[in-house]
mmCIF file of C-alpha atoms in Angstrom:
data_model
loop_
_atom_site.group_PDB
_atom_site.id
_atom_site.type_symbol
_atom_site.label_atom_id
_atom_site.label_comp_id
_atom_site.label_asym_id
_atom_site.label_seq_id
_atom_site.Cartn_x
_atom_site.Cartn_y
_atom_site.Cartn_z
ATOM 1 C CA UNK U 1 -25.048 114.686 -23.056
ATOM 2 C CA UNK U 2 -25.895 114.031 -19.401
ATOM 3 C CA UNK U 3 -22.179 113.730 -18.660
ATOM 4 C CA UNK U 4 -21.563 117.142 -20.259
ATOM 5 C CA UNK U 5 -24.355 118.708 -18.214
ATOM 6 C CA UNK U 6 -22.897 117.215 -15.054
ATOM 7 C CA UNK U 7 -19.457 118.581 -15.941
ATOM 8 C CA UNK U 8 -20.808 122.083 -16.526
ATOM 9 C CA UNK U 9 -22.889 121.941 -13.362
ATOM 10 C CA UNK U 10 -19.787 120.965 -11.435
ATOM 11 C CA UNK U 11 -17.841 123.796 -13.029
ATOM 12 C CA UNK U 12 -20.384 126.459 -12.104
ATOM 13 C CA UNK U 13 -20.007 125.515 -8.459
ATOM 14 C CA UNK U 14 -16.560 127.104 -8.599
ATOM 15 C CA UNK U 15 -18.165 130.519 -8.940
ATOM 16 C CA UNK U 16 -20.284 130.172 -5.823
ATOM 17 C CA UNK U 17 -18.769 127.805 -3.304
ATOM 18 C CA UNK U 18 -16.153 129.444 -1.133
ATOM 19 C CA UNK U 19 -13.419 127.324 0.358
ATOM 20 C CA UNK U 20 -14.238 128.491 3.836
ATOM 21 C CA UNK U 21 -17.795 127.229 3.535
ATOM 22 C CA UNK U 22 -16.812 123.799 2.296
ATOM 23 C CA UNK U 23 -17.347 120.687 4.363
ATOM 24 C CA UNK U 24 -15.187 117.597 3.778
ATOM 25 C CA UNK U 25 -17.936 115.098 2.828
ATOM 26 C CA UNK U 26 -19.660 117.534 0.463
ATOM 27 C CA UNK U 27 -22.371 120.160 0.599
ATOM 28 C CA UNK U 28 -25.103 119.817 3.214
ATOM 29 C CA UNK U 29 -28.412 120.184 1.435
ATOM 30 C CA UNK U 30 -30.907 120.523 4.307
ATOM 31 C CA UNK U 31 -30.493 121.586 7.918
ATOM 32 C CA UNK U 32 -32.962 120.142 10.443
ATOM 33 C CA UNK U 33 -33.497 122.030 13.701
ATOM 34 C CA UNK U 34 -35.926 121.314 16.561
ATOM 35 C CA UNK U 35 -38.405 124.142 17.111
ATOM 36 C CA UNK U 36 -38.945 123.497 20.817
ATOM 37 C CA UNK U 37 -42.558 122.411 20.367
ATOM 38 C CA UNK U 38 -41.940 118.814 19.482
ATOM 39 C CA UNK U 39 -41.539 119.585 15.773
ATOM 40 C CA UNK U 40 -38.659 120.247 13.431
ATOM 41 C CA UNK U 41 -37.736 123.080 11.061
ATOM 42 C CA UNK U 42 -36.144 122.394 7.702
ATOM 43 C CA UNK U 43 -33.961 124.966 5.922
ATOM 44 C CA UNK U 44 -31.591 125.027 2.971
ATOM 45 C CA UNK U 45 -27.945 125.824 3.650
ATOM 46 C CA UNK U 46 -26.240 128.831 2.101
ATOM 47 C CA UNK U 47 -23.978 126.548 0.066
ATOM 48 C CA UNK U 48 -26.891 124.931 -1.773
ATOM 49 C CA UNK U 49 -28.549 128.313 -2.280
ATOM 50 C CA UNK U 50 -25.310 129.639 -3.801
ATOM 51 C CA UNK U 51 -24.965 126.586 -6.046
ATOM 52 C CA UNK U 52 -28.540 126.864 -7.337
ATOM 53 C CA UNK U 53 -27.987 130.547 -8.029
ATOM 54 C CA UNK U 54 -24.724 129.802 -9.816
ATOM 55 C CA UNK U 55 -26.482 127.382 -12.153
ATOM 56 C CA UNK U 56 -27.973 130.434 -13.856
ATOM 57 C CA UNK U 57 -24.430 131.141 -15.079
ATOM 58 C CA UNK U 58 -24.395 127.855 -16.990
ATOM 59 C CA UNK U 59 -25.460 129.314 -20.397
ATOM 60 C CA UNK U 60 -22.945 132.141 -20.059
ATOM 61 C CA UNK U 61 -20.215 129.629 -19.168
ATOM 62 C CA UNK U 62 -21.004 127.552 -22.263
ATOM 63 C CA UNK U 63 -20.859 130.663 -24.440
ATOM 64 C CA UNK U 64 -17.853 132.435 -22.966
ATOM 65 C CA UNK U 65 -15.519 129.669 -21.758
ATOM 66 C CA UNK U 66 -15.596 127.387 -24.787
ATOM 67 C CA UNK U 67 -15.070 127.605 -28.539
ATOM 68 C CA UNK U 68 -18.725 128.543 -29.112
ATOM 69 C CA UNK U 69 -18.106 132.288 -29.485
ATOM 70 C CA UNK U 70 -15.594 131.965 -32.330
ATOM 71 C CA UNK U 71 -17.649 129.364 -34.176
ATOM 72 C CA UNK U 72 -21.007 131.144 -34.105
ATOM 73 C CA UNK U 73 -19.486 134.486 -35.169
ATOM 74 C CA UNK U 74 -17.720 132.927 -38.170
ATOM 75 C CA UNK U 75 -20.872 131.086 -39.227
ATOM 76 C CA UNK U 76 -22.902 134.293 -38.944
ATOM 77 C CA UNK U 77 -20.350 136.194 -41.052
ATOM 78 C CA UNK U 78 -20.395 133.375 -43.619
ATOM 79 C CA UNK U 79 -24.160 133.662 -43.962
ATOM 80 C CA UNK U 80 -23.846 137.407 -44.394
ATOM 81 C CA UNK U 81 -21.142 136.957 -47.033
ATOM 82 C CA UNK U 82 -23.285 134.510 -48.990
ATOM 83 C CA UNK U 83 -26.147 136.992 -48.913
ATOM 84 C CA UNK U 84 -28.732 134.320 -48.091
ATOM 85 C CA UNK U 85 -30.224 136.415 -45.238
ATOM 86 C CA UNK U 86 -31.991 133.769 -43.108
ATOM 87 C CA UNK U 87 -30.604 130.635 -44.762
ATOM 88 C CA UNK U 88 -29.334 128.683 -42.865
ATOM 89 C CA UNK U 89 -31.707 129.746 -40.113
ATOM 90 C CA UNK U 90 -30.544 130.856 -36.676
ATOM 91 C CA UNK U 91 -31.575 127.513 -35.205
ATOM 92 C CA UNK U 92 -29.418 125.637 -37.719
ATOM 93 C CA UNK U 93 -26.403 127.883 -37.082
ATOM 94 C CA UNK U 94 -26.783 127.544 -33.319
ATOM 95 C CA UNK U 95 -27.072 123.768 -33.644
ATOM 96 C CA UNK U 96 -23.960 123.579 -35.836
ATOM 97 C CA UNK U 97 -22.037 125.821 -33.452
ATOM 98 C CA UNK U 98 -23.150 123.851 -30.399
ATOM 99 C CA UNK U 99 -22.235 120.402 -31.711
ATOM 100 C CA UNK U 100 -18.959 121.621 -33.208
ATOM 101 C CA UNK U 101 -18.205 123.162 -29.814
ATOM 102 C CA UNK U 102 -18.821 119.795 -28.153
ATOM 103 C CA UNK U 103 -16.467 118.173 -30.683
ATOM 104 C CA UNK U 104 -13.724 120.751 -30.071
ATOM 105 C CA UNK U 105 -14.106 120.717 -26.295
ATOM 106 C CA UNK U 106 -14.404 116.940 -25.900
ATOM 107 C CA UNK U 107 -10.731 116.465 -24.842
ATOM 108 C CA UNK U 108 -11.300 119.079 -22.130
ATOM 109 C CA UNK U 109 -14.560 117.416 -21.065
ATOM 110 C CA UNK U 110 -12.869 114.018 -20.891
ATOM 111 C CA UNK U 111 -10.100 115.463 -18.739
ATOM 112 C CA UNK U 112 -12.634 117.060 -16.385
ATOM 113 C CA UNK U 113 -14.555 113.799 -16.206
ATOM 114 C CA UNK U 114 -11.451 111.860 -15.202
ATOM 115 C CA UNK U 115 -9.941 114.419 -12.841
ATOM 116 C CA UNK U 116 -13.017 115.930 -11.216
ATOM 117 C CA UNK U 117 -16.403 114.369 -11.944
ATOM 118 C CA UNK U 118 -15.659 110.683 -11.440
ATOM 119 C CA UNK U 119 -13.601 111.172 -8.225
ATOM 120 C CA UNK U 120 -16.364 113.401 -6.861
ATOM 121 C CA UNK U 121 -19.075 110.850 -7.672
ATOM 122 C CA UNK U 122 -16.928 108.180 -6.025
ATOM 123 C CA UNK U 123 -16.651 110.445 -2.934
ATOM 124 C CA UNK U 124 -12.869 110.478 -3.202
ATOM 125 C CA UNK U 125 -12.761 114.303 -3.177
ATOM 126 C CA UNK U 126 -15.127 116.973 -1.872
ATOM 127 C CA UNK U 127 -17.008 119.577 -3.873
ATOM 128 C CA UNK U 128 -14.378 122.306 -3.594
ATOM 129 C CA UNK U 129 -11.556 119.999 -4.699
ATOM 130 C CA UNK U 130 -13.727 118.819 -7.591
ATOM 131 C CA UNK U 131 -14.412 122.369 -8.748
ATOM 132 C CA UNK U 132 -10.731 123.248 -8.596
ATOM 133 C CA UNK U 133 -9.873 120.141 -10.615
ATOM 134 C CA UNK U 134 -12.601 121.036 -13.146
ATOM 135 C CA UNK U 135 -11.367 124.591 -13.597
ATOM 136 C CA UNK U 136 -7.768 123.627 -14.414
ATOM 137 C CA UNK U 137 -8.474 121.969 -17.826
ATOM 138 C CA UNK U 138 -10.651 124.906 -18.854
ATOM 139 C CA UNK U 139 -7.931 127.305 -17.777
ATOM 140 C CA UNK U 140 -5.326 125.454 -19.854
ATOM 141 C CA UNK U 141 -7.602 125.533 -22.904
ATOM 142 C CA UNK U 142 -8.331 129.226 -22.488
ATOM 143 C CA UNK U 143 -4.667 130.099 -21.979
ATOM 144 C CA UNK U 144 -3.765 128.347 -25.234
ATOM 145 C CA UNK U 145 -6.259 130.532 -27.148
ATOM 146 C CA UNK U 146 -5.610 133.856 -25.399
ATOM 147 C CA UNK U 147 -3.183 136.502 -26.622
ATOM 148 C CA UNK U 148 -0.630 137.860 -24.173
ATOM 149 C CA UNK U 149 -1.552 141.417 -25.137
ATOM 150 C CA UNK U 150 -5.136 140.859 -24.045
ATOM 151 C CA UNK U 151 -4.035 139.396 -20.725
ATOM 152 C CA UNK U 152 -1.708 142.366 -20.239
ATOM 153 C CA UNK U 153 -4.540 144.783 -21.033
ATOM 154 C CA UNK U 154 -6.868 143.481 -18.342
ATOM 155 C CA UNK U 155 -3.979 142.939 -15.919
ATOM 156 C CA UNK U 156 -3.112 146.622 -16.258
ATOM 157 C CA UNK U 157 -6.729 147.655 -15.730
ATOM 158 C CA UNK U 158 -7.017 145.462 -12.625
ATOM 159 C CA UNK U 159 -3.660 146.593 -11.238
ATOM 160 C CA UNK U 160 -1.911 143.206 -11.562
ATOM 161 C CA UNK U 161 1.416 144.541 -12.802
ATOM 162 C CA UNK U 162 3.426 141.324 -12.430
ATOM 163 C CA UNK U 163 2.294 137.851 -13.467
ATOM 164 C CA UNK U 164 5.217 135.454 -13.244
ATOM 165 C CA UNK U 165 3.796 132.797 -15.580
ATOM 166 C CA UNK U 166 0.720 132.197 -17.696
ATOM 167 C CA UNK U 167 -0.443 129.436 -15.356
ATOM 168 C CA UNK U 168 -0.635 131.950 -12.511
ATOM 169 C CA UNK U 169 -3.038 134.224 -14.388
ATOM 170 C CA UNK U 170 -6.106 134.821 -12.195
ATOM 171 C CA UNK U 171 -9.305 133.422 -13.652
ATOM 172 C CA UNK U 172 -10.958 136.839 -13.287
ATOM 173 C CA UNK U 173 -8.387 138.225 -15.756
ATOM 174 C CA UNK U 174 -8.250 135.208 -18.029
ATOM 175 C CA UNK U 175 -11.976 135.114 -18.799
ATOM 176 C CA UNK U 176 -12.341 138.632 -20.313
ATOM 177 C CA UNK U 177 -8.957 138.272 -22.050
ATOM 178 C CA UNK U 178 -10.068 134.953 -23.574
ATOM 179 C CA UNK U 179 -13.358 136.415 -24.824
ATOM 180 C CA UNK U 180 -11.548 139.400 -26.346
ATOM 181 C CA UNK U 181 -9.055 137.121 -28.106
ATOM 182 C CA UNK U 182 -11.856 134.927 -29.419
ATOM 183 C CA UNK U 183 -13.641 137.955 -30.863
ATOM 184 C CA UNK U 184 -10.452 139.083 -32.599
ATOM 185 C CA UNK U 185 -9.773 135.627 -34.027
ATOM 186 C CA UNK U 186 -13.373 135.185 -35.165
ATOM 187 C CA UNK U 187 -13.369 138.470 -37.082
ATOM 188 C CA UNK U 188 -10.001 137.668 -38.645
ATOM 189 C CA UNK U 189 -11.329 134.350 -39.931
ATOM 190 C CA UNK U 190 -14.547 136.061 -41.008
ATOM 191 C CA UNK U 191 -12.572 138.625 -43.015
ATOM 192 C CA UNK U 192 -10.792 135.868 -44.931
ATOM 193 C CA UNK U 193 -14.103 134.115 -45.556
ATOM 194 C CA UNK U 194 -15.707 137.323 -46.817
ATOM 195 C CA UNK U 195 -13.076 138.235 -49.450
ATOM 196 C CA UNK U 196 -13.997 135.697 -52.219
ATOM 197 C CA UNK U 197 -17.670 136.639 -52.046
ATOM 198 C CA UNK U 198 -16.883 140.367 -52.179
ATOM 199 C CA UNK U 199 -14.844 139.764 -55.337
ATOM 200 C CA UNK U 200 -17.812 138.011 -56.958
ATOM 201 C CA UNK U 201 -20.080 140.916 -56.012
ATOM 202 C CA UNK U 202 -17.625 143.407 -57.516
ATOM 203 C CA UNK U 203 -17.292 141.451 -60.762
ATOM 204 C CA UNK U 204 -21.057 141.076 -61.160
ATOM 205 C CA UNK U 205 -21.662 144.762 -60.356
ATOM 206 C CA UNK U 206 -18.997 145.818 -62.897
ATOM 207 C CA UNK U 207 -20.513 143.631 -65.624
ATOM 208 C CA UNK U 208 -24.004 144.965 -64.981
ATOM 209 C CA UNK U 209 -22.724 148.537 -65.027
ATOM 210 C CA UNK U 210 -20.907 147.973 -68.314
ATOM 211 C CA UNK U 211 -24.107 146.526 -69.824
ATOM 212 C CA UNK U 212 -26.156 149.482 -68.641
ATOM 213 C CA UNK U 213 -28.359 147.319 -66.427
ATOM 214 C CA UNK U 214 -28.263 149.698 -63.485
ATOM 215 C CA UNK U 215 -31.789 148.931 -62.294
ATOM 216 C CA UNK U 216 -31.006 145.255 -61.753
ATOM 217 C CA UNK U 217 -29.708 144.458 -58.273
ATOM 218 C CA UNK U 218 -26.238 142.849 -58.397
ATOM 219 C CA UNK U 219 -27.153 140.732 -55.340
ATOM 220 C CA UNK U 220 -29.782 138.848 -57.351
ATOM 221 C CA UNK U 221 -27.234 137.880 -60.022
ATOM 222 C CA UNK U 222 -24.279 137.228 -57.742
ATOM 223 C CA UNK U 223 -26.165 135.039 -55.240
ATOM 224 C CA UNK U 224 -26.328 131.876 -57.404
ATOM 225 C CA UNK U 225 -22.678 132.305 -58.392
ATOM 226 C CA UNK U 226 -21.628 132.598 -54.750
ATOM 227 C CA UNK U 227 -23.654 129.538 -53.821
ATOM 228 C CA UNK U 228 -22.201 127.595 -56.753
ATOM 229 C CA UNK U 229 -18.639 128.573 -55.784
ATOM 230 C CA UNK U 230 -19.265 127.628 -52.157
ATOM 231 C CA UNK U 231 -20.632 124.218 -53.156
ATOM 232 C CA UNK U 232 -17.888 123.492 -55.712
ATOM 233 C CA UNK U 233 -15.083 124.091 -53.210
ATOM 234 C CA UNK U 234 -16.938 122.020 -50.557
ATOM 235 C CA UNK U 235 -17.269 125.121 -48.442
ATOM 236 C CA UNK U 236 -19.004 123.626 -45.421
ATOM 237 C CA UNK U 237 -16.270 121.054 -44.938
ATOM 238 C CA UNK U 238 -13.607 123.736 -45.304
ATOM 239 C CA UNK U 239 -15.287 126.074 -42.824
ATOM 240 C CA UNK U 240 -16.067 123.435 -40.217
ATOM 241 C CA UNK U 241 -12.663 121.781 -40.569
ATOM 242 C CA UNK U 242 -10.810 125.087 -40.384
ATOM 243 C CA UNK U 243 -12.742 126.184 -37.304
ATOM 244 C CA UNK U 244 -12.088 122.912 -35.500
ATOM 245 C CA UNK U 245 -8.401 122.879 -36.482
ATOM 246 C CA UNK U 246 -7.914 126.508 -35.387
ATOM 247 C CA UNK U 247 -8.160 125.416 -31.747
ATOM 248 C CA UNK U 248 -5.408 122.811 -32.018
ATOM 249 C CA UNK U 249 -2.693 124.745 -33.850
#
């Protein structure tokens, strides 16, 4: 887990450290200046201030640049389809989504660790080179999950009329296009998940209507049948396996 935190911390530097401000050995943390009275004044450099500010983007980066968005939306739709309201709880769904995200993103994390984190810790590259090397694996992952139509949409809005290849897509365009594609994919998967449970609700409601039991809520009767169906088909394994496999097809 500490390695993942270090990788994400290194990645967030890319949003704040400008190439022109970079220094070859790394980022200078503290500047010491004599005050003319025999003492010294200590001050933080702008680079460190920018990096510390950029760390506030870490939760948003985890949510928006990984598989987390698709996974948590599908799990939330599944809970709604089952009709179990708060079961599983939000904490359980977030935990499932987080650890499944780590599983899906582990090849990307390993690539960042090899290409960016370890060379930076060994002082073979500076901070700016490390951030550039860390962004590339994320960009490749995001490109593989992003629809061309979504990239074209935001390219048209931003005025980028010609993009010669997908690899040359600016990160400022790729990020909103990736999030939009993930939302579309998540709702498509959620629609397919919802259909079997809707059919059960319709059948139960029709039976109750035919029996004249209009005062009895169909949700009360259909809930155990939906849970039983979900358990019999090993639903959790199907959902988790399908979500993980959807990123590698």
